[in-house]
Amino acid sequence: AQSVTQPDIHITVSEGASLELRCNYSYGATPYLFWYVQSPGQGLQLLLKYFSGDTLVQGIKGFEAEFKRSQSSFNLRKPSVHWSDAAEYFCAVGGSGTYKYIFGTGTRLKVLA
Amino acid sequence: DGGITQSPKYLFRKEGQNVTLSCEQNLNHDAMYWYRQDPGQGLRLIYYSQIVNDFQKGDIAEGYSVSREKKESFPLTVTSAQKNPTAFYLCASSIDLSPDTQYFGPGTRLTVL
């Protein structure tokens, strides 16, 4: 079955600390992978995406993610978190020949001053 | 600026009433989507449309209806048949029906009283 797992429902980090949000997927075809961020009561904004090529992907707001096929993972990282990064983060997977995204259940990030 | 607009931002409905959520995009995208978001869950696809006058059911279409009379517009009607309509509704669009990036609107929060 196709699925996306974000094992951490909530994560709390101090401002300036590093961050890693986990995403594991199960997908039968070559995956197209996405990370979106959602502020409370708002829509989703694309942070970064991976379709092919270099497995380390750079995104907006200083985020990056690494695709590891052997681990079926696409973890999101940021070296130094800012208070404005507090939001909910969603990982999603799609595939060639399909329109459909499968979304994870999200990880809510809290940043301590 | 190009983007997706959803209106209203907040909507209240009495049980037994139908209500229509608006979604407009000026990105010249062919494909449009409606998602439902509930706390602690990922986004679930309600309906999608690849071109004008064509739309398909997603994973949770029961109790919802859509139309696509114009490329820019994809309104969603929540009917009285939807048993638990209170949720956050997100509209999205993409260039075409592929796994390419979906762009999201700001959402409409529907509350049934």
Short mmCIF file of C-alpha atoms in Angstrom, two decimals:
data_model
loop_
_atom_site.label_atom_id
_atom_site.label_comp_id
_atom_site.label_asym_id
_atom_site.label_seq_id
_atom_site.Cartn_x
_atom_site.Cartn_y
_atom_site.Cartn_z
CA ALA A 1 0.00 0.00 0.00
CA GLN A 2 1.14 3.51 -0.73
CA SER A 3 1.67 5.63 2.35
CA VAL A 4 3.63 8.42 3.94
CA THR A 5 4.65 8.30 7.59
CA GLN A 6 5.71 11.25 9.66
CA PRO A 7 6.51 9.58 12.95
CA ASP A 8 6.79 12.75 15.02
CA ILE A 9 3.48 14.47 15.69
CA HIS A 10 5.08 17.28 17.69
CA ILE A 11 8.66 18.52 17.87
CA THR A 12 10.00 21.29 20.10
CA VAL A 13 13.37 22.89 19.51
CA SER A 14 15.12 25.96 20.80
CA GLU A 15 15.72 28.87 18.50
CA GLY A 16 19.11 28.47 16.85
CA ALA A 17 19.14 24.70 17.24
CA SER A 18 19.24 22.33 14.32
CA LEU A 19 16.13 20.57 13.09
CA GLU A 20 15.35 17.29 11.38
CA LEU A 21 11.82 16.21 10.51
CA ARG A 22 11.39 12.63 9.44
CA CYS A 23 9.42 11.31 6.50
CA ASN A 24 9.21 7.71 5.36
CA TYR A 25 7.22 6.57 2.39
CA SER A 26 5.97 3.41 0.80
CA TYR A 27 5.46 3.77 -2.93
CA GLY A 28 5.52 1.25 -5.73
CA ALA A 29 6.95 3.47 -8.45
CA THR A 30 9.62 6.12 -8.63
CA PRO A 31 8.53 8.66 -6.04
CA TYR A 32 8.22 12.38 -6.45
CA LEU A 33 8.64 13.87 -3.00
CA PHE A 34 7.53 17.16 -1.50
CA TRP A 35 7.71 19.09 1.74
CA TYR A 36 5.08 21.73 2.47
CA VAL A 37 4.72 24.10 5.41
CA GLN A 38 1.43 25.36 6.84
CA SER A 39 1.02 28.23 9.27
CA PRO A 40 -2.10 28.15 11.46
CA GLY A 41 -5.26 28.79 9.47
CA GLN A 42 -3.35 29.12 6.21
CA GLY A 43 -2.79 27.15 3.05
CA LEU A 44 0.25 25.04 2.28
CA GLN A 45 3.45 26.52 0.91
CA LEU A 46 5.97 24.40 -0.98
CA LEU A 47 9.37 24.24 0.72
CA LEU A 48 11.11 21.92 -1.69
CA LYS A 49 10.62 18.96 -4.00
CA TYR A 50 12.58 16.04 -5.36
CA PHE A 51 11.92 14.49 -8.74
CA SER A 52 15.33 13.16 -9.79
CA GLY A 53 19.03 13.96 -9.81
CA ASP A 54 20.97 15.16 -6.80
CA THR A 55 19.51 13.53 -3.73
CA LEU A 56 20.19 16.57 -1.55
CA VAL A 57 17.61 19.19 -2.37
CA GLN A 58 17.73 22.82 -1.32
CA GLY A 59 14.53 24.70 -0.65
CA ILE A 60 13.28 28.04 0.53
CA LYS A 61 13.82 29.53 3.99
CA GLY A 62 17.11 27.65 4.45
CA PHE A 63 15.57 24.17 4.41
CA GLU A 64 17.04 21.13 2.72
CA ALA A 65 16.03 17.51 2.37
CA GLU A 66 17.84 14.33 1.47
CA PHE A 67 16.31 11.51 -0.53
CA LYS A 68 17.54 8.11 0.59
CA ARG A 69 16.07 5.42 -1.63
CA SER A 70 17.50 2.54 0.43
CA GLN A 71 15.73 3.85 3.52
CA SER A 72 12.60 5.12 1.75
CA SER A 73 13.12 8.41 3.49
CA PHE A 74 13.01 12.09 2.66
CA ASN A 75 13.95 13.91 5.85
CA LEU A 76 13.77 17.68 6.12
CA ARG A 77 16.59 19.59 7.81
CA LYS A 78 17.53 23.08 8.82
CA PRO A 79 20.82 23.95 10.53
CA SER A 80 19.48 26.81 12.66
CA VAL A 81 15.80 27.23 13.43
CA HIS A 82 14.16 30.66 13.67
CA TRP A 83 11.07 31.44 15.75
CA SER A 84 9.18 32.08 12.50
CA ASP A 85 9.65 28.43 11.50
CA ALA A 86 7.00 27.38 14.01
CA ALA A 87 4.33 25.76 11.85
CA GLU A 88 3.09 22.39 10.69
CA TYR A 89 5.10 20.50 8.11
CA PHE A 90 3.73 17.98 5.66
CA CYS A 91 5.57 15.45 3.57
CA ALA A 92 3.88 14.21 0.40
CA VAL A 93 4.65 11.69 -2.32
CA GLY A 94 3.45 11.45 -5.90
CA GLY A 95 4.59 9.45 -8.87
CA SER A 96 5.11 9.52 -12.57
CA GLY A 97 1.85 9.09 -14.42
CA THR A 98 -0.36 10.00 -11.48
CA TYR A 99 -1.82 13.28 -10.29
CA LYS A 100 -2.39 12.10 -6.79
CA TYR A 101 -0.39 13.15 -3.77
CA ILE A 102 -0.32 11.07 -0.64
CA PHE A 103 0.18 13.27 2.39
CA GLY A 104 1.62 12.44 5.76
CA THR A 105 -0.27 13.44 8.87
CA GLY A 106 2.07 16.32 9.58
CA THR A 107 4.61 17.34 12.23
CA ARG A 108 3.89 20.39 14.33
CA LEU A 109 7.02 22.35 15.16
CA LYS A 110 7.26 24.55 18.24
CA VAL A 111 10.24 26.88 18.64
CA LEU A 112 11.35 28.04 22.08
CA ALA A 113 12.85 31.49 22.43
CA ASP B 1 0.37 38.50 -8.74
CA GLY B 2 -0.79 35.04 -9.71
CA GLY B 3 -2.32 32.82 -7.13
CA ILE B 4 -5.31 30.99 -5.74
CA THR B 5 -8.08 32.66 -3.79
CA GLN B 6 -10.66 30.96 -1.64
CA SER B 7 -13.71 32.55 -0.15
CA PRO B 8 -15.02 32.94 2.38
CA LYS B 9 -12.28 32.34 4.94
CA TYR B 10 -14.82 31.27 7.56
CA LEU B 11 -18.22 29.78 6.86
CA PHE B 12 -20.95 28.69 9.22
CA ARG B 13 -23.78 26.44 8.19
CA LYS B 14 -26.80 24.99 9.86
CA GLU B 15 -27.36 21.29 9.61
CA GLY B 16 -29.35 20.34 6.55
CA GLN B 17 -28.13 23.24 4.43
CA ASN B 18 -25.98 23.07 1.34
CA VAL B 19 -23.09 25.51 1.12
CA THR B 20 -20.69 26.41 -1.69
CA LEU B 21 -17.02 27.20 -1.26
CA SER B 22 -15.34 29.31 -3.89
CA CYS B 23 -11.94 28.67 -5.47
CA GLU B 24 -10.44 30.87 -8.18
CA GLN B 25 -6.98 30.75 -9.74
CA ASN B 26 -5.21 33.06 -12.18
CA LEU B 27 -2.18 30.83 -12.73
CA ASN B 28 -3.54 29.48 -16.01
CA HIS B 29 -3.38 25.99 -14.55
CA ASP B 30 -5.37 23.20 -16.12
CA ALA B 31 -5.72 20.98 -13.05
CA MET B 32 -7.53 21.88 -9.85
CA TYR B 33 -8.16 19.96 -6.65
CA TRP B 34 -10.19 20.08 -3.45
CA TYR B 35 -8.83 18.66 -0.20
CA ARG B 36 -10.27 18.28 3.24
CA GLN B 37 -8.05 18.67 6.31
CA ASP B 38 -8.99 17.47 9.78
CA PRO B 39 -6.83 17.86 12.92
CA GLY B 40 -4.15 15.20 13.17
CA GLN B 41 -4.80 13.94 9.66
CA GLY B 42 -3.15 14.59 6.38
CA LEU B 43 -4.98 16.11 3.47
CA ARG B 44 -7.61 13.94 1.83
CA LEU B 45 -8.62 14.43 -1.78
CA ILE B 46 -12.29 15.18 -2.41
CA TYR B 47 -12.47 15.95 -6.14
CA TYR B 48 -10.09 16.91 -8.91
CA SER B 49 -10.43 18.31 -12.40
CA GLN B 50 -8.04 18.11 -15.30
CA ILE B 51 -9.87 20.34 -17.75
CA VAL B 52 -13.02 22.40 -18.06
CA ASN B 53 -16.25 20.42 -17.86
CA ASP B 54 -14.47 17.36 -16.54
CA PHE B 55 -13.93 16.28 -12.95
CA GLN B 56 -13.35 13.08 -11.04
CA LYS B 57 -14.04 11.81 -7.55
CA GLY B 58 -11.20 11.57 -5.12
CA ASP B 59 -10.99 9.46 -1.99
CA ILE B 60 -13.83 11.07 0.00
CA ALA B 61 -16.31 12.48 -2.54
CA GLU B 62 -19.50 11.36 -0.80
CA GLY B 63 -21.61 14.32 0.24
CA TYR B 64 -19.72 16.78 -1.99
CA SER B 65 -20.22 18.07 -5.52
CA VAL B 66 -18.18 20.28 -7.85
CA SER B 67 -18.38 22.01 -11.20
CA ARG B 68 -15.74 23.25 -13.63
CA GLU B 69 -17.42 25.60 -16.08
CA LYS B 70 -14.41 27.89 -16.36
CA LYS B 71 -10.71 27.14 -16.27
CA GLU B 72 -10.21 29.63 -13.44
CA SER B 73 -12.96 28.42 -11.15
CA PHE B 74 -13.64 25.18 -9.28
CA PRO B 75 -16.38 25.64 -6.66
CA LEU B 76 -17.13 22.95 -4.10
CA THR B 77 -20.61 22.36 -2.70
CA VAL B 78 -20.91 20.65 0.64
CA THR B 79 -24.33 19.05 0.65
CA SER B 80 -26.55 18.05 3.53
CA ALA B 81 -25.59 14.45 2.75
CA GLN B 82 -22.09 15.06 4.12
CA LYS B 83 -22.36 13.68 7.63
CA ASN B 84 -19.44 15.45 9.22
CA PRO B 85 -18.69 18.57 7.19
CA THR B 86 -16.90 20.65 9.82
CA ALA B 87 -13.32 20.88 8.54
CA PHE B 88 -10.73 23.04 6.83
CA TYR B 89 -11.04 22.93 3.04
CA LEU B 90 -8.12 23.60 0.74
CA CYS B 91 -8.17 24.20 -2.97
CA ALA B 92 -5.08 23.61 -5.09
CA SER B 93 -4.02 23.80 -8.70
CA SER B 94 -1.20 22.51 -10.88
CA ILE B 95 -0.10 23.04 -14.43
CA ASP B 96 -1.59 19.74 -15.47
CA LEU B 97 -2.63 16.43 -14.05
CA SER B 98 0.79 15.20 -13.09
CA PRO B 99 2.85 14.90 -9.94
CA ASP B 100 4.22 18.38 -10.50
CA THR B 101 3.88 21.01 -7.82
CA GLN B 102 0.44 21.76 -6.49
CA TYR B 103 -0.17 25.30 -5.34
CA PHE B 104 -2.60 25.83 -2.50
CA GLY B 105 -5.09 28.51 -1.62
CA PRO B 106 -5.47 29.94 1.91
CA GLY B 107 -8.35 27.64 2.81
CA THR B 108 -11.92 27.92 4.08
CA ARG B 109 -12.91 26.79 7.53
CA LEU B 110 -16.43 25.41 7.54
CA THR B 111 -18.29 24.96 10.78
CA VAL B 112 -21.66 23.29 11.00
CA LEU B 113 -23.78 24.57 13.85
#
